[in-house]
Amino acid sequence: MKNLFIPWTKLSGDAFWNHIAIKYNQPTYRPYHNMEHIVQMYRYASRLGIEYDIDLDVAILIHDMIYDEKGNNEIRSNYEFMKMIKNMVGKTMADIPESVMMPFGIIHPDRIIDHVSKTIDHRPIRGNDNRIILLDLFGFGDDKNVRKSNFDNVYKELSGIYKDVEKEELLKNMRTNLIRICTGIVEYTVMNEDDPHHKEWVKIQNGMADQIADIEKIVFVDSPRSKEE
């Protein structure tokens, strides 16, 4: 039965949804990349008026189902999805059909895999379907409290996964990653003011810039340069 408290998606309560939801508890310590993040993306899809798309719906659900210290999580999530489809249709990986009839509708595995692959580097590109990137990152373009909560949960999650990494080193790595993603979004917004979600992209880049500044206050507060200034 569909969970009426989750907007936009048509999958909630389905057996497929329930199977994937279990994956988000492996490993169990996932303060950020969990089902709440997925539900948050559906809420943003509704809030931003994203037109319903069954393949995007599935892609949102599966894109982080694998998340651990081994890395290549998006690629491995895609591979897990492909295995599920293979088992359903009785095909080899190379023979997965262009479309598959599911209880909730007809899906296109290649399109779903393409959506998920875009969350590897989170770089919007003109002419591409960037919706999943927008939804995946909008938690950092939301209000300050939501942004900080999301960041804190990402930090807790990474601290749990990489227990041997010092706090300062972990924050520096997070800063580097945020700068990389933010730079790509800035390059996109400068050249694509006609994007219907340009305002939301700008919110994301500004939220990330604020978060980068917050990290720098922690990491570089005692640096020689900060003392000179």
C-alpha atoms as a printed R data frame, in Angstrom:
    type eleno elety resid chain resno      x       y       z
1   ATOM     1    CA   MET     A     1  0.000   0.000   0.000
2   ATOM     2    CA   LYS     A     2  1.338   3.426  -0.965
3   ATOM     3    CA   ASN     A     3  2.585   5.623   1.854
4   ATOM     4    CA   LEU     A     4  0.515   8.777   1.373
5   ATOM     5    CA   PHE     A     5  3.001  10.820   3.394
6   ATOM     6    CA   ILE     A     6  5.653  10.454   0.688
7   ATOM     7    CA   PRO     A     7  4.835  12.752  -2.237
8   ATOM     8    CA   TRP     A     8  5.657  12.363  -5.933
9   ATOM     9    CA   THR     A     9  6.793   8.711  -5.923
10  ATOM    10    CA   LYS     A    10  4.464   5.928  -7.014
11  ATOM    11    CA   LEU     A    11  6.657   3.178  -5.584
12  ATOM    12    CA   SER     A    12  6.281   3.468  -1.807
13  ATOM    13    CA   GLY     A    13  4.772   0.396  -0.192
14  ATOM    14    CA   ASP     A    14  5.438  -1.760  -3.256
15  ATOM    15    CA   ALA     A    15  7.426  -4.999  -2.834
16  ATOM    16    CA   PHE     A    16 10.210  -3.470  -4.973
17  ATOM    17    CA   TRP     A    17 10.342  -0.445  -2.637
18  ATOM    18    CA   ASN     A    18 10.474  -2.669   0.432
19  ATOM    19    CA   HIS     A    19 13.287  -4.788  -1.033
20  ATOM    20    CA   ILE     A    20 15.375  -1.698  -1.782
21  ATOM    21    CA   ALA     A    21 14.614  -0.138   1.604
22  ATOM    22    CA   ILE     A    22 16.293  -3.098   3.293
23  ATOM    23    CA   LYS     A    23 19.478  -2.342   1.347
24  ATOM    24    CA   TYR     A    24 19.603   1.113   2.932
25  ATOM    25    CA   ASN     A    25 20.154  -0.542   6.317
26  ATOM    26    CA   GLN     A    26 23.366  -2.208   5.165
27  ATOM    27    CA   PRO     A    27 25.593  -1.234   6.862
28  ATOM    28    CA   THR     A    28 23.216  -0.090   9.585
29  ATOM    29    CA   TYR     A    29 25.136   3.115  10.441
30  ATOM    30    CA   ARG     A    30 24.022   5.451   7.667
31  ATOM    31    CA   PRO     A    31 22.956   8.794   9.174
32  ATOM    32    CA   TYR     A    32 22.719  10.475   5.749
33  ATOM    33    CA   HIS     A    33 22.563   8.018   2.839
34  ATOM    34    CA   ASN     A    34 19.460   6.310   4.149
35  ATOM    35    CA   MET     A    35 15.782   6.156   3.246
36  ATOM    36    CA   GLU     A    36 15.155   9.560   4.793
37  ATOM    37    CA   HIS     A    37 17.480  11.045   2.154
38  ATOM    38    CA   ILE     A    38 15.455   9.276  -0.538
39  ATOM    39    CA   VAL     A    39 12.179  10.555   0.898
40  ATOM    40    CA   GLN     A    40 13.699  14.028   1.093
41  ATOM    41    CA   MET     A    41 14.475  13.851  -2.637
42  ATOM    42    CA   TYR     A    42 10.858  12.909  -3.391
43  ATOM    43    CA   ARG     A    43  9.669  15.862  -1.316
44  ATOM    44    CA   TYR     A    44 11.945  18.161  -3.293
45  ATOM    45    CA   ALA     A    45 10.643  16.697  -6.573
46  ATOM    46    CA   SER     A    46  7.127  17.596  -5.474
47  ATOM    47    CA   ARG     A    47  8.132  20.990  -4.111
48  ATOM    48    CA   LEU     A    48 10.041  21.973  -7.271
49  ATOM    49    CA   GLY     A    49  7.284  20.794  -9.576
50  ATOM    50    CA   ILE     A    50  9.324  18.078 -11.290
51  ATOM    51    CA   GLU     A    51  7.116  16.288 -13.822
52  ATOM    52    CA   TYR     A    52  6.564  12.645 -12.865
53  ATOM    53    CA   ASP     A    53  8.876  10.173 -14.577
54  ATOM    54    CA   ILE     A    54  8.809   6.490 -13.617
55  ATOM    55    CA   ASP     A    55 12.470   5.962 -14.537
56  ATOM    56    CA   LEU     A    56 13.566   8.938 -12.436
57  ATOM    57    CA   ASP     A    57 11.374   7.593  -9.629
58  ATOM    58    CA   VAL     A    58 13.213   4.260  -9.663
59  ATOM    59    CA   ALA     A    59 16.608   5.951 -10.057
60  ATOM    60    CA   ILE     A    60 16.024   8.090  -6.968
61  ATOM    61    CA   LEU     A    61 15.098   4.998  -4.971
62  ATOM    62    CA   ILE     A    62 18.097   2.885  -5.974
63  ATOM    63    CA   HIS     A    63 20.898   5.416  -6.426
64  ATOM    64    CA   ASP     A    64 22.401   5.078  -2.930
65  ATOM    65    CA   MET     A    65 21.327   1.576  -1.971
66  ATOM    66    CA   ILE     A    66 25.005   0.545  -1.842
67  ATOM    67    CA   TYR     A    67 27.059   2.847   0.368
68  ATOM    68    CA   ASP     A    68 30.106   1.683   2.304
69  ATOM    69    CA   GLU     A    69 33.883   1.976   2.624
70  ATOM    70    CA   LYS     A    70 34.554   0.022  -0.586
71  ATOM    71    CA   GLY     A    71 33.698   3.013  -2.778
72  ATOM    72    CA   ASN     A    72 32.246   3.162  -6.312
73  ATOM    73    CA   ASN     A    73 28.878   3.149  -4.578
74  ATOM    74    CA   GLU     A    74 26.841   4.485  -7.500
75  ATOM    75    CA   ILE     A    75 28.370   1.968  -9.910
76  ATOM    76    CA   ARG     A    76 27.736  -0.855  -7.460
77  ATOM    77    CA   SER     A    77 24.169   0.361  -6.870
78  ATOM    78    CA   ASN     A    78 23.597   0.230 -10.626
79  ATOM    79    CA   TYR     A    79 25.064  -3.253 -10.773
80  ATOM    80    CA   GLU     A    80 22.816  -4.420  -7.924
81  ATOM    81    CA   PHE     A    81 19.816  -3.000  -9.772
82  ATOM    82    CA   MET     A    82 20.876  -4.813 -12.949
83  ATOM    83    CA   LYS     A    83 21.113  -8.079 -11.019
84  ATOM    84    CA   MET     A    84 17.611  -7.556  -9.689
85  ATOM    85    CA   ILE     A    85 16.249  -6.947 -13.186
86  ATOM    86    CA   LYS     A    86 18.158  -9.959 -14.533
87  ATOM    87    CA   ASN     A    87 16.596 -12.168 -11.893
88  ATOM    88    CA   MET     A    88 13.137 -10.826 -12.683
89  ATOM    89    CA   VAL     A    89 13.328 -11.386 -16.429
90  ATOM    90    CA   GLY     A    90 15.680 -14.383 -16.465
91  ATOM    91    CA   LYS     A    91 18.284 -12.738 -18.664
92  ATOM    92    CA   THR     A    92 22.051 -12.327 -18.569
93  ATOM    93    CA   MET     A    93 23.500  -8.886 -17.824
94  ATOM    94    CA   ALA     A    94 24.127  -8.315 -21.539
95  ATOM    95    CA   ASP     A    95 20.545  -9.224 -22.473
96  ATOM    96    CA   ILE     A    96 18.553  -6.937 -20.168
97  ATOM    97    CA   PRO     A    97 15.684  -5.660 -22.338
98  ATOM    98    CA   GLU     A    98 15.073  -2.035 -23.242
99  ATOM    99    CA   SER     A    99 11.883  -2.024 -21.179
100 ATOM   100    CA   VAL     A   100 10.615  -4.165 -18.318
101 ATOM   101    CA   MET     A   101  7.056  -4.499 -17.047
102 ATOM   102    CA   MET     A   102  6.949  -4.004 -13.289
103 ATOM   103    CA   PRO     A   103  3.883  -4.135 -11.005
104 ATOM   104    CA   PHE     A   104  3.944  -0.330 -10.896
105 ATOM   105    CA   GLY     A   105  4.528   0.272 -14.628
106 ATOM   106    CA   ILE     A   106  6.977  -0.074 -17.511
107 ATOM   107    CA   ILE     A   107 10.551   0.941 -16.711
108 ATOM   108    CA   HIS     A   108 13.607   1.423 -18.924
109 ATOM   109    CA   PRO     A   109 16.733   0.048 -17.177
110 ATOM   110    CA   ASP     A   110 19.204   1.926 -19.391
111 ATOM   111    CA   ARG     A   111 17.593   5.263 -18.554
112 ATOM   112    CA   ILE     A   112 17.588   4.438 -14.851
113 ATOM   113    CA   ILE     A   113 21.262   3.457 -14.929
114 ATOM   114    CA   ASP     A   114 22.060   6.693 -16.775
115 ATOM   115    CA   HIS     A   115 20.290   8.754 -14.098
116 ATOM   116    CA   VAL     A   116 22.200   7.046 -11.288
117 ATOM   117    CA   SER     A   117 25.538   7.448 -13.103
118 ATOM   118    CA   LYS     A   118 25.085  11.223 -13.043
119 ATOM   119    CA   THR     A   119 25.328  11.167  -9.246
120 ATOM   120    CA   ILE     A   120 28.923   9.944  -9.450
121 ATOM   121    CA   ASP     A   121 30.345  13.430 -10.025
122 ATOM   122    CA   HIS     A   122 27.155  15.531  -9.607
123 ATOM   123    CA   ARG     A   123 28.128  17.747 -12.531
124 ATOM   124    CA   PRO     A   124 25.191  19.313 -14.410
125 ATOM   125    CA   ILE     A   125 25.717  19.606 -18.155
126 ATOM   126    CA   ARG     A   126 23.728  21.687 -20.620
127 ATOM   127    CA   GLY     A   127 21.486  19.524 -22.758
128 ATOM   128    CA   ASN     A   128 21.522  16.671 -20.240
129 ATOM   129    CA   ASP     A   129 18.727  15.610 -17.929
130 ATOM   130    CA   ASN     A   130 20.133  16.962 -14.659
131 ATOM   131    CA   ARG     A   131 17.080  16.380 -12.482
132 ATOM   132    CA   ILE     A   132 18.523  13.664 -10.254
133 ATOM   133    CA   ILE     A   133 21.595  15.813  -9.521
134 ATOM   134    CA   LEU     A   134 19.368  18.753  -8.621
135 ATOM   135    CA   LEU     A   135 17.273  16.642  -6.265
136 ATOM   136    CA   ASP     A   136 20.270  14.850  -4.753
137 ATOM   137    CA   LEU     A   137 22.001  18.129  -3.869
138 ATOM   138    CA   PHE     A   138 19.072  20.367  -3.015
139 ATOM   139    CA   GLY     A   139 19.381  19.461   0.655
140 ATOM   140    CA   PHE     A   140 22.439  21.727   0.633
141 ATOM   141    CA   GLY     A   141 20.443  24.540  -1.006
142 ATOM   142    CA   ASP     A   142 17.558  24.369   1.436
143 ATOM   143    CA   ASP     A   143 17.364  26.586   4.527
144 ATOM   144    CA   LYS     A   144 20.387  26.862   6.817
145 ATOM   145    CA   ASN     A   145 19.144  24.422   9.454
146 ATOM   146    CA   VAL     A   146 18.418  21.707   6.878
147 ATOM   147    CA   ARG     A   147 21.807  22.261   5.229
148 ATOM   148    CA   LYS     A   148 23.688  22.039   8.509
149 ATOM   149    CA   SER     A   149 21.736  18.945   9.569
150 ATOM   150    CA   ASN     A   150 22.527  17.243   6.265
151 ATOM   151    CA   PHE     A   151 26.202  18.160   6.530
152 ATOM   152    CA   ASP     A   152 26.417  16.930  10.127
153 ATOM   153    CA   ASN     A   153 24.864  13.622   9.092
154 ATOM   154    CA   VAL     A   154 27.307  13.240   6.188
155 ATOM   155    CA   TYR     A   155 30.171  13.902   8.598
156 ATOM   156    CA   LYS     A   156 28.853  11.368  11.144
157 ATOM   157    CA   GLU     A   157 28.429   8.806   8.404
158 ATOM   158    CA   LEU     A   158 31.944   9.247   7.024
159 ATOM   159    CA   SER     A   159 33.370   9.202  10.551
160 ATOM   160    CA   GLY     A   160 31.678   5.855  11.071
161 ATOM   161    CA   ILE     A   161 32.928   4.448   7.780
162 ATOM   162    CA   TYR     A   162 36.486   5.790   8.042
163 ATOM   163    CA   LYS     A   163 37.146   5.364  11.742
164 ATOM   164    CA   ASP     A   164 40.940   5.720  11.398
165 ATOM   165    CA   VAL     A   165 40.808   9.126   9.663
166 ATOM   166    CA   GLU     A   166 41.382  12.151  11.898
167 ATOM   167    CA   LYS     A   167 38.569  14.699  12.170
168 ATOM   168    CA   GLU     A   168 40.593  17.490  10.540
169 ATOM   169    CA   GLU     A   169 41.622  15.294   7.613
170 ATOM   170    CA   LEU     A   170 38.048  14.152   7.101
171 ATOM   171    CA   LEU     A   171 36.799  17.745   7.089
172 ATOM   172    CA   LYS     A   172 39.500  18.752   4.601
173 ATOM   173    CA   ASN     A   173 38.468  15.939   2.277
174 ATOM   174    CA   MET     A   174 34.823  16.972   2.589
175 ATOM   175    CA   ARG     A   175 35.806  20.564   1.809
176 ATOM   176    CA   THR     A   176 37.719  19.449  -1.291
177 ATOM   177    CA   ASN     A   177 34.753  17.448  -2.521
178 ATOM   178    CA   LEU     A   178 32.344  20.315  -1.891
179 ATOM   179    CA   ILE     A   179 34.609  22.720  -3.780
180 ATOM   180    CA   ARG     A   180 34.715  20.326  -6.740
181 ATOM   181    CA   ILE     A   181 30.939  19.962  -6.880
182 ATOM   182    CA   CYS     A   182 30.283  23.644  -6.211
183 ATOM   183    CA   THR     A   183 32.711  24.696  -8.956
184 ATOM   184    CA   GLY     A   184 30.876  22.529 -11.481
185 ATOM   185    CA   ILE     A   185 27.549  24.047 -10.480
186 ATOM   186    CA   VAL     A   186 28.893  27.611 -10.664
187 ATOM   187    CA   GLU     A   187 30.187  26.930 -14.172
188 ATOM   188    CA   TYR     A   188 26.739  25.614 -15.082
189 ATOM   189    CA   THR     A   189 24.714  28.464 -13.585
190 ATOM   190    CA   VAL     A   190 26.878  31.141 -15.217
191 ATOM   191    CA   MET     A   191 26.296  29.666 -18.676
192 ATOM   192    CA   ASN     A   192 22.703  28.432 -18.274
193 ATOM   193    CA   GLU     A   193 20.515  31.176 -16.879
194 ATOM   194    CA   ASP     A   194 17.681  29.804 -19.015
195 ATOM   195    CA   ASP     A   195 17.528  26.594 -16.968
196 ATOM   196    CA   PRO     A   196 14.009  26.441 -15.460
197 ATOM   197    CA   HIS     A   197 15.600  25.559 -12.113
198 ATOM   198    CA   HIS     A   198 18.383  28.148 -12.290
199 ATOM   199    CA   LYS     A   199 17.255  29.673  -8.983
200 ATOM   200    CA   GLU     A   200 17.524  26.292  -7.257
201 ATOM   201    CA   TRP     A   201 20.987  25.631  -8.698
202 ATOM   202    CA   VAL     A   202 22.131  28.999  -7.337
203 ATOM   203    CA   LYS     A   203 20.713  28.103  -3.921
204 ATOM   204    CA   ILE     A   204 22.725  24.879  -3.975
205 ATOM   205    CA   GLN     A   205 25.988  26.600  -4.916
206 ATOM   206    CA   ASN     A   206 25.460  29.291  -2.285
207 ATOM   207    CA   GLY     A   207 24.617  26.713   0.374
208 ATOM   208    CA   MET     A   208 27.737  24.749  -0.486
209 ATOM   209    CA   ALA     A   209 29.849  27.915  -0.413
210 ATOM   210    CA   ASP     A   210 28.506  28.661   3.071
211 ATOM   211    CA   GLN     A   211 29.262  25.106   4.165
212 ATOM   212    CA   ILE     A   212 32.803  25.336   2.780
213 ATOM   213    CA   ALA     A   213 33.293  28.553   4.763
214 ATOM   214    CA   ASP     A   214 31.995  26.830   7.913
215 ATOM   215    CA   ILE     A   215 34.496  24.002   7.459
216 ATOM   216    CA   GLU     A   216 37.344  26.450   6.929
217 ATOM   217    CA   LYS     A   217 36.519  28.182  10.209
218 ATOM   218    CA   ILE     A   218 37.083  24.846  11.946
219 ATOM   219    CA   VAL     A   219 40.024  23.476   9.961
220 ATOM   220    CA   PHE     A   220 42.045  26.645   9.434
221 ATOM   221    CA   VAL     A   221 41.218  28.582  12.605
222 ATOM   222    CA   ASP     A   222 44.601  27.806  14.147
223 ATOM   223    CA   SER     A   223 46.654  27.936  10.962
224 ATOM   224    CA   PRO     A   224 49.655  30.329  10.746
225 ATOM   225    CA   ARG     A   225 47.888  32.244   7.956
226 ATOM   226    CA   SER     A   226 44.782  32.890  10.067
227 ATOM   227    CA   LYS     A   227 46.933  34.160  12.937
228 ATOM   228    CA   GLU     A   228 48.761  36.593  10.644
229 ATOM   229    CA   GLU     A   229 45.423  37.911   9.408
